[in-house]
Short mmCIF file of C-alpha atoms and ligand atoms in Angstrom, two decimals:
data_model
loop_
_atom_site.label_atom_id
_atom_site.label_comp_id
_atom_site.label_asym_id
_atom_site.label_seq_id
_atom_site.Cartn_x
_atom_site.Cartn_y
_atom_site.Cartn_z
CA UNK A 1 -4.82 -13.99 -12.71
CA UNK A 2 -7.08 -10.74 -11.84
CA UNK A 3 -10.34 -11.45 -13.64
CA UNK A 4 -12.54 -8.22 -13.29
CA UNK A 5 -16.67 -8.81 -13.79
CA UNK A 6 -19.44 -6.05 -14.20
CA UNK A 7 -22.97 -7.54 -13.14
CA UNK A 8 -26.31 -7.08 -12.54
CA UNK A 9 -28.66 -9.14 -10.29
CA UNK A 10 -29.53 -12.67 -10.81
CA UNK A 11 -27.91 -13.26 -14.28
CA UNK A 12 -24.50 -12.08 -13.00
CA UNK A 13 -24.60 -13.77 -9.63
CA UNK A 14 -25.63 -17.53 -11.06
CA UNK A 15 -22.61 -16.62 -14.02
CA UNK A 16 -20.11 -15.93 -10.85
CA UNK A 17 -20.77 -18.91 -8.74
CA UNK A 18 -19.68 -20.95 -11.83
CA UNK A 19 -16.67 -18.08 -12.24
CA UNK A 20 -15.84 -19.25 -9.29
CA UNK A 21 -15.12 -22.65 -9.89
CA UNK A 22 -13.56 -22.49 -12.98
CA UNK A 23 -10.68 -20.29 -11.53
CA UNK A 24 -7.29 -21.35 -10.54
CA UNK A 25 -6.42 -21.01 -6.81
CA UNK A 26 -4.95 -17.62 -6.09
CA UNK A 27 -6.78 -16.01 -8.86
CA UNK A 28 -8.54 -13.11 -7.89
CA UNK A 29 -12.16 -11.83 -9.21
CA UNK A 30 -13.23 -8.21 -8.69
CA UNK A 31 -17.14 -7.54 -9.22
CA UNK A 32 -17.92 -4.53 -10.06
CA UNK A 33 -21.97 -4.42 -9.29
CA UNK A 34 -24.75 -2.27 -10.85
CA UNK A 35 -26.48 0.10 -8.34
CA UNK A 36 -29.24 1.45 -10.76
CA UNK A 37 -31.96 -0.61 -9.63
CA UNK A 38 -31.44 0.94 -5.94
CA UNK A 39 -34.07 2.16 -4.17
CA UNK A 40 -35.63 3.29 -1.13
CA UNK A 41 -38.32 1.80 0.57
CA UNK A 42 -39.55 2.08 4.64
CA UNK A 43 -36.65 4.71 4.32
CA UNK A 44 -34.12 2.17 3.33
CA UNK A 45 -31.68 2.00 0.97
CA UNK A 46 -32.03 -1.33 -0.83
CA UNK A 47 -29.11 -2.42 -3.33
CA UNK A 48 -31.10 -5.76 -5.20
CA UNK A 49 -27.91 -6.25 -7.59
CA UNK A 50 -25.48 -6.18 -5.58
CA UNK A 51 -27.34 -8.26 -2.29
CA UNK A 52 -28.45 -10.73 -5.33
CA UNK A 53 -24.52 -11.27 -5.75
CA UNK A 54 -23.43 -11.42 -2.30
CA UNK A 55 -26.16 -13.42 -1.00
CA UNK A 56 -25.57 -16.45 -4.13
CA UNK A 57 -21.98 -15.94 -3.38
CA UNK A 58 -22.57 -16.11 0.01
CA UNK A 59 -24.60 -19.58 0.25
CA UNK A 60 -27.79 -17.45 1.56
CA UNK A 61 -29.72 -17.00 -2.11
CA UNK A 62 -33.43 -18.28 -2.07
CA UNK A 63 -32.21 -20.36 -5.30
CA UNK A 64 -35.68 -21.25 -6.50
CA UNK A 65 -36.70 -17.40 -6.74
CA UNK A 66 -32.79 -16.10 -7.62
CA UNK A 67 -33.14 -13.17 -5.48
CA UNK A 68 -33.66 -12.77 -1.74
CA UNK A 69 -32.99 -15.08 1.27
CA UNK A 70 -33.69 -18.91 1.71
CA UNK A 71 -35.51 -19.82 4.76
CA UNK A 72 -37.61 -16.33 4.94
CA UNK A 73 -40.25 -15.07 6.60
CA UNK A 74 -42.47 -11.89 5.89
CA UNK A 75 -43.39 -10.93 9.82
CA UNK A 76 -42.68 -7.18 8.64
CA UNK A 77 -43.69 -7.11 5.17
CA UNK A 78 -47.11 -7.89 6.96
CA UNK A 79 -46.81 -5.92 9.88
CA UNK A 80 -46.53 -2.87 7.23
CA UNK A 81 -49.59 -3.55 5.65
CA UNK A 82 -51.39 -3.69 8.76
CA UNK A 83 -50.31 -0.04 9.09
CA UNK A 84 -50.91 0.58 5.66
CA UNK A 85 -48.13 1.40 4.65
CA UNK A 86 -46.93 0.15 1.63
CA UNK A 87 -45.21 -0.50 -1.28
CA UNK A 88 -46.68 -3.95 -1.16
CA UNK A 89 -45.30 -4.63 -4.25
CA UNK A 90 -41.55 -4.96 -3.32
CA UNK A 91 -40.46 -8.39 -1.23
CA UNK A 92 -38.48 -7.66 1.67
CA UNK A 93 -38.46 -10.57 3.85
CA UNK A 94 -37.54 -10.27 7.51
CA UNK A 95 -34.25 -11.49 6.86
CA UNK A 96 -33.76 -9.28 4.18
CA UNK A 97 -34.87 -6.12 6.04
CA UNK A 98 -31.71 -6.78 8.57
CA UNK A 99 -29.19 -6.23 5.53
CA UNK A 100 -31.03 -3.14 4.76
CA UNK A 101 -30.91 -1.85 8.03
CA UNK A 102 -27.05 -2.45 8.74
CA UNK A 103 -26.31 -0.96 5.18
CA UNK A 104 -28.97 2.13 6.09
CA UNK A 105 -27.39 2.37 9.68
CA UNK A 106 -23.92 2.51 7.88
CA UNK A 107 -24.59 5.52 4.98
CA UNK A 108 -26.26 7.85 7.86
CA UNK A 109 -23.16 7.37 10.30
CA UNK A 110 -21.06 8.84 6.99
CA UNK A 111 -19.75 5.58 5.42
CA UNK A 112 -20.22 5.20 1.63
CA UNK A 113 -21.40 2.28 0.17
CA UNK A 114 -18.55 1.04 -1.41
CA UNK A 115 -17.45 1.02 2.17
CA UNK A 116 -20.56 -0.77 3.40
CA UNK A 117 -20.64 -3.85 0.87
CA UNK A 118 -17.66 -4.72 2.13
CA UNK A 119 -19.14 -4.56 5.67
CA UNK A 120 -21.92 -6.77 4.47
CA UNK A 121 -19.40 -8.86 2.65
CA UNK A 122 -17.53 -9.60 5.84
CA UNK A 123 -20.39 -11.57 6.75
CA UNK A 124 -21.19 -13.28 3.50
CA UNK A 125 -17.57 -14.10 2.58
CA UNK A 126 -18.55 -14.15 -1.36
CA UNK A 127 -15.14 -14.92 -1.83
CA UNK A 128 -14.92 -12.25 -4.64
CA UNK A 129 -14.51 -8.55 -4.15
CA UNK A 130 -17.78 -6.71 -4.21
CA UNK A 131 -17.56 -3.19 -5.66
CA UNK A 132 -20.25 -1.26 -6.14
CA UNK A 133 -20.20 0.80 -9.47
CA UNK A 134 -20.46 4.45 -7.64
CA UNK A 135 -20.71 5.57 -4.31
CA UNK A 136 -23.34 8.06 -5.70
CA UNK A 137 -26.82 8.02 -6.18
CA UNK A 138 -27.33 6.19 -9.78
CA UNK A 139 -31.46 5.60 -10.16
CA UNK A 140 -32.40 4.29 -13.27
CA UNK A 141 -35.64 5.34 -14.20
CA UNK A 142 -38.50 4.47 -17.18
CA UNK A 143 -40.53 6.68 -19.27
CA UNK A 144 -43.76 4.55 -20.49
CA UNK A 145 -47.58 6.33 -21.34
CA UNK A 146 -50.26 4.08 -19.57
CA UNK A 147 -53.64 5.18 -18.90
CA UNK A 148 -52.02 8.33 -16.41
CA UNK A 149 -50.07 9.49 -19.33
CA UNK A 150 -46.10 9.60 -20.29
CA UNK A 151 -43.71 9.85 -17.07
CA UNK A 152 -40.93 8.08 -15.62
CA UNK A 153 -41.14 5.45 -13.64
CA UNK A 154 -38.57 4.18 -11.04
CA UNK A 155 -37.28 0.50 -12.91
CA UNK A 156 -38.03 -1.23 -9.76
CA UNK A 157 -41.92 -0.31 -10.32
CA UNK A 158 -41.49 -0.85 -14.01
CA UNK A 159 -40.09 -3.81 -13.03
CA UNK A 160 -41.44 -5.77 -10.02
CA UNK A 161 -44.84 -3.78 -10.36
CA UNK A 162 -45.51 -3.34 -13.77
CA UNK A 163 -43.88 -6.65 -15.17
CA UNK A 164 -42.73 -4.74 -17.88
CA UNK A 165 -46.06 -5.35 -19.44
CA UNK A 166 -45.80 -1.48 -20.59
CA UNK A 167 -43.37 -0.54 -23.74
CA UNK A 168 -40.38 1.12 -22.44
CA UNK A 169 -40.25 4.45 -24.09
CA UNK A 170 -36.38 5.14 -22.88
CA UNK A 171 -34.04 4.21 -19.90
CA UNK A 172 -32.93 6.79 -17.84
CA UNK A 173 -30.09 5.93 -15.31
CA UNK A 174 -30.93 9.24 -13.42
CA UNK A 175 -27.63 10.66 -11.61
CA UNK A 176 -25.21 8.44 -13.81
CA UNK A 177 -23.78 11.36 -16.08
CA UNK A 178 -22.38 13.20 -12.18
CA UNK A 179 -21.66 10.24 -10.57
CA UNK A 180 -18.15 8.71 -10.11
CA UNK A 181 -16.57 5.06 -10.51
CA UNK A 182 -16.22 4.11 -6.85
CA UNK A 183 -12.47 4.02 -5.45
CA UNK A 184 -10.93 0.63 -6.63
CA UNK A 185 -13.17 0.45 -10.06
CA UNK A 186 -11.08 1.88 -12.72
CA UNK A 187 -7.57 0.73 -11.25
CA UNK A 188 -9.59 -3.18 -10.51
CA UNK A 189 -10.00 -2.02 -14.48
CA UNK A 190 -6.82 -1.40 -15.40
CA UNK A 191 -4.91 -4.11 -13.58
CA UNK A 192 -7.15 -7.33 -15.04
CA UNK A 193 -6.21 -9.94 -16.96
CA UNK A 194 -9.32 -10.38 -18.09
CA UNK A 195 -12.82 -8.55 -18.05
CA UNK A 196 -15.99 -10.51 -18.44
CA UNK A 197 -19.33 -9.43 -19.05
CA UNK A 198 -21.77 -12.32 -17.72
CA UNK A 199 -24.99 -12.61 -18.99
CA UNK A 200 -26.20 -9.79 -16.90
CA UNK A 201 -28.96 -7.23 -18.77
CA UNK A 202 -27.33 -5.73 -21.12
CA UNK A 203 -28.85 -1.92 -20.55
CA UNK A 204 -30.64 -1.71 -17.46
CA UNK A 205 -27.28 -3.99 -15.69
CA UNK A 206 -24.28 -3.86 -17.91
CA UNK A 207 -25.07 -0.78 -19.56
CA UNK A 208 -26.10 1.37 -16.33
CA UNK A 209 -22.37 0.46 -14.97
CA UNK A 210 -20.78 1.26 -18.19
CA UNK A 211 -23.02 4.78 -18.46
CA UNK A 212 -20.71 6.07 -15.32
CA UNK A 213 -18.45 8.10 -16.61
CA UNK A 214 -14.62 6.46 -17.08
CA UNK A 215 -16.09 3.13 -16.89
CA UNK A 216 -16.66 2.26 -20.21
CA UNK A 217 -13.65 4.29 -21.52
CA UNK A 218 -11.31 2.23 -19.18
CA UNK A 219 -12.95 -0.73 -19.80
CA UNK A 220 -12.76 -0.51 -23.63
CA UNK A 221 -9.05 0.96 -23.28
CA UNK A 222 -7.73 -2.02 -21.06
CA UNK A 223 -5.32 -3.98 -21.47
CA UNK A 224 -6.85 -6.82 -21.11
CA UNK A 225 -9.24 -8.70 -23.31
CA UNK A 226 -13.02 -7.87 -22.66
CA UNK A 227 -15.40 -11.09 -22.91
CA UNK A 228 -19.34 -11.15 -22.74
CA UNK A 229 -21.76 -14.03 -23.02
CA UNK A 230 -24.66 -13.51 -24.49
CA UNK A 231 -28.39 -13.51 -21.97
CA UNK A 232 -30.23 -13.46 -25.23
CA UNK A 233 -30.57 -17.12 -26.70
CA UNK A 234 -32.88 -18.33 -29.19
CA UNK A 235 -33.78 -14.44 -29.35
CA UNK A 236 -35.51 -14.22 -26.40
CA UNK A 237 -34.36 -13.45 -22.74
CA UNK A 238 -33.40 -16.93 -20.74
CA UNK A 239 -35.53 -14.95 -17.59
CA UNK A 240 -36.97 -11.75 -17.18
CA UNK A 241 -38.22 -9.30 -19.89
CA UNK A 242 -34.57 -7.80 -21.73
CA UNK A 243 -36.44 -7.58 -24.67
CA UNK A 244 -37.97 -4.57 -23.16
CA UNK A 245 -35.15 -2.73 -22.64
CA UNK A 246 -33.60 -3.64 -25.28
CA UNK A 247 -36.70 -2.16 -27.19
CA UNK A 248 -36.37 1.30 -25.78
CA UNK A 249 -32.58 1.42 -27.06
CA UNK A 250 -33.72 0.21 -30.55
CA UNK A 251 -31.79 -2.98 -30.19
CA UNK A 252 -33.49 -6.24 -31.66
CA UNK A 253 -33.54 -9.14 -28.83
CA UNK A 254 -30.74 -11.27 -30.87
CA UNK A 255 -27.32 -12.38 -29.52
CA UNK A 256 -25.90 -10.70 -32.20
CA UNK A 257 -27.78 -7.54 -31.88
CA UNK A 258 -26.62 -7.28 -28.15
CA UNK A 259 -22.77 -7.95 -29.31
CA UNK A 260 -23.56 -5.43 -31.95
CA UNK A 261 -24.97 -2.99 -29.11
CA UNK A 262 -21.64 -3.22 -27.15
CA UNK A 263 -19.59 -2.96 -29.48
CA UNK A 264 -16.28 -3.65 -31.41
CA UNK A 265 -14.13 -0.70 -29.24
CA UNK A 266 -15.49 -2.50 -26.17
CA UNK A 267 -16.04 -6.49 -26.62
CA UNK A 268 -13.13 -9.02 -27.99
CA UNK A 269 -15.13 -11.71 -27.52
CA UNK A 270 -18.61 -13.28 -27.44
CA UNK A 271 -20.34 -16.46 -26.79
CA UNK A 272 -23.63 -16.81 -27.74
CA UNK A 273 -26.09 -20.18 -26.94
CA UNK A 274 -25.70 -23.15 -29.79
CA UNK A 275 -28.88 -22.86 -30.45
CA UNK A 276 -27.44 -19.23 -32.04
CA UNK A 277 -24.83 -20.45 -33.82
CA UNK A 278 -26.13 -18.82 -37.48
CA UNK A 279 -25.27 -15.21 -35.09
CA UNK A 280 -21.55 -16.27 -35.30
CA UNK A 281 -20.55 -15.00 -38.78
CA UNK A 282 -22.42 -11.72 -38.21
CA UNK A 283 -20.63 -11.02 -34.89
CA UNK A 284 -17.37 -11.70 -36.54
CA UNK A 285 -18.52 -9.43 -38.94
CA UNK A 286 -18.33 -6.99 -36.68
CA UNK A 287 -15.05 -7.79 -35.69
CA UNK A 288 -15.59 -9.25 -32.27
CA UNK A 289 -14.18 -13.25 -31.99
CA UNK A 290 -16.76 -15.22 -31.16
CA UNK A 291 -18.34 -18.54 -30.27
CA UNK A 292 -21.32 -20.41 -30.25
CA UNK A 293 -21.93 -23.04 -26.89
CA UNK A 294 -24.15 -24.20 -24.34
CA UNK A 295 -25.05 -21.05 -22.26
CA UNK A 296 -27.77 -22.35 -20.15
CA UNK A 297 -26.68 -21.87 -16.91
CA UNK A 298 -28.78 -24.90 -15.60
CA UNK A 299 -26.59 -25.75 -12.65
CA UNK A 300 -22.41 -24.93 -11.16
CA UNK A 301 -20.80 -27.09 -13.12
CA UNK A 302 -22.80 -26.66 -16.51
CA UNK A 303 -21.96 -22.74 -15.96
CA UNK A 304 -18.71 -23.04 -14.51
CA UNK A 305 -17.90 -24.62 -18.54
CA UNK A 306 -19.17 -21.59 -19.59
CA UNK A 307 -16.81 -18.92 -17.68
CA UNK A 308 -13.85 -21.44 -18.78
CA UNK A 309 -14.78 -21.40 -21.97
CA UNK A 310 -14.98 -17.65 -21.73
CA UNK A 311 -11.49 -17.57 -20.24
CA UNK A 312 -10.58 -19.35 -23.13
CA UNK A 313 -11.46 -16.97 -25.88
CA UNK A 314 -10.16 -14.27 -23.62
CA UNK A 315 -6.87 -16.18 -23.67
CA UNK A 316 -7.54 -16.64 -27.91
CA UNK A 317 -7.76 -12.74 -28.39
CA UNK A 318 -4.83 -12.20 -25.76
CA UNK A 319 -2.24 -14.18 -28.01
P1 GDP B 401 -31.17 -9.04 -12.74
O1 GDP B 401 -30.48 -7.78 -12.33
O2 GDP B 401 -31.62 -9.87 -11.58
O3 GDP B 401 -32.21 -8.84 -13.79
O4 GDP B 401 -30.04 -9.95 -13.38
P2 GDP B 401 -28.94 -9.67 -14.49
O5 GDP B 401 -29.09 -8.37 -15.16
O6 GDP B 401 -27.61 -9.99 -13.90
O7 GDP B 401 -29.28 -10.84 -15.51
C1 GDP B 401 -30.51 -10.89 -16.19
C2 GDP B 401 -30.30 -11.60 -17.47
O8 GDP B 401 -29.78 -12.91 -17.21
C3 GDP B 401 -31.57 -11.82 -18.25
O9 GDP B 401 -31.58 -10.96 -19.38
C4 GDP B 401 -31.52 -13.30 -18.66
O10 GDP B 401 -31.79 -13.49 -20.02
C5 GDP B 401 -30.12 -13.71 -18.30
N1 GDP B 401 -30.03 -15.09 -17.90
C6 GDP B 401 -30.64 -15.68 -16.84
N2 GDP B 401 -30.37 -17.00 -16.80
C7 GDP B 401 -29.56 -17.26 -17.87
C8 GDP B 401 -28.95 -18.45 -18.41
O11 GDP B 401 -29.07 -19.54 -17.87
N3 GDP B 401 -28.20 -18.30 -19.55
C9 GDP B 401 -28.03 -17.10 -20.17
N4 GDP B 401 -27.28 -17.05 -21.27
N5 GDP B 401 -28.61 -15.96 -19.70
C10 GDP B 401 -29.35 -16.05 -18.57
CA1 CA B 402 -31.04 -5.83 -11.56
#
């Protein structure tokens, strides 16, 4: 079975680690990681998403935090500072800084990223193929008004500097509407089985992948059936602040709202949290199968039940 996946950072890693297990041998997942939240910092190109992914996959995932390395040390990060030189805001651990380098090392001698996670990836052995979403430049950016007046933002300082503690005003993914799928995307597309979307954020994650042009198209006109699980439960965000971003695109923080927000020409399927099992009838409603169980992804096994269970309904809205 070819199982294709679209995620984000730490909601779409933990989701593929149980994936993982609840595959058959010989089944093959695709990944097809958001690059929106890039950025550049000490003039390097940092890809959070798609490190978050191959560093769980990998075994090399501080698990506590969800993102970065275990076992790091911040020799640089203070170093820097010493020199002034800043942000101060972002965490690159020493560690860290060495996958930034190789990948930075790699786009200046001509190599395009798509060509570089795999690079990285030889190392990690994720032991699912890493694609990022486009080779090009995708940034997403956010306009908020704070006491310097309305502009846009980068996410990551929205983000990681901000805490979101601003209203989002809109979500900009900044070079999406020129950028192209990267080579292997649309045709890992069109040959699944199966396409899941994990739990991932569904604009600033999800939606920044699906806002390259041809990906949601192909997506929605696969053959295969399209499943997402819901990050929303009990109408809040399991980690993080989706609410926000949900906010600027004028989507309530509800499981169903999010299905809803996708849509009936894209999902077949949904599975939201028990705990949101009144969102079931209104989901069907809007004529996407769906399913209320556990979706807290507390440990492997309790979220490898999840991605079977999401196989599952796939299979349901196959036959
Ligand atoms: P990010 O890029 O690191 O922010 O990660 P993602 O976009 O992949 O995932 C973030 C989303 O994961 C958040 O909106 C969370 O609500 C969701 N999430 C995190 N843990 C869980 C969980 O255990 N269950 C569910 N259903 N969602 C989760
Ligand atoms: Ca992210």
């Amino acid at each position: 079975m070819r199982i294709v996946a679209l995620a984000g950072g730490i909601g779409g890693a933990r989701f593929l680690r149980g994936l993982k297990e609840a595959v058959a041998p010989g089944d093959e997942i695709t990944v097809i990681g958001n690059t929106g939240d890039d950025i550049h910092l000490f003039g390097l190109k940092v890809c959070p998403d798609l490190d978050t992914v191959m560093y769980t996959l990998g075994g090399g995932i501080h698990e506590d935090q969800g993102w970065g390395r275990a076992d790091e040390t911040w020799s640089v990060k203070e170093e820097m500072k010493a020199y002034g030189v800043g942000p101060e805001w972002f965490g690159l651990g020493d560690r860290d800084f060495a996958t930034h380098i190789v990948r930075t090392q790699m786009i200046s001698a001509g190599y395009p990223l798509s060509a570089v996670t795999e690079a990285l990836c030889d190392r990690w052995q994720p032991g699912v193929r890493l694609i990022p979403m486009s080779d090009d430049r995708v940034e997403t950016h956010v306009r908020i008004t704070d006491g310097q007046g309305t502009r846009a933002v980068h996410f990551q300082e929205y983000w990681v500097r901000l805490h979101a503690a601003v209203d989002a005003e809109a979500i900009i993914p900044v070079g999406a509407d020129t950028a192209k799928p990267a080579p292997g995307v649309l045709e890992a597309v069109a040959a699944a089985d199966v396409i899941l979307l994990p739990p991932s954020n569904p604009v600033v994650s999800i939606g920044t992948v699906l806002a390259v042009p041809g990906i949601r198209q192909a997506v929605a006109s696969a053959a295969a059936p399209v499943v997402g699980l819901s990050p929303i439960v009990g109408g809040a965000p399991v980690r993080g602040m989706a609410d926000k971003v949900l906010a600027a695109v004028g989507v309530d923080t509800t499981a169903e709202a999010v299905a809803r927000y996708y849509g009936a020409d894209l999902l077949d399927g949904w599975l939201v949290d028990t705990s949101d099992a009144d969102a079931v009838q209104g989901v069907e409603e809007a004529g996407i199968r769906c399913r209320a169980v556990p979706l807290m992804m507390t440990d492997v096994p309790a979220t490898a039940a999840m991605a079977r269970t999401a196989l599952e309904l796939a299979a349901e809205v196959r036959g």
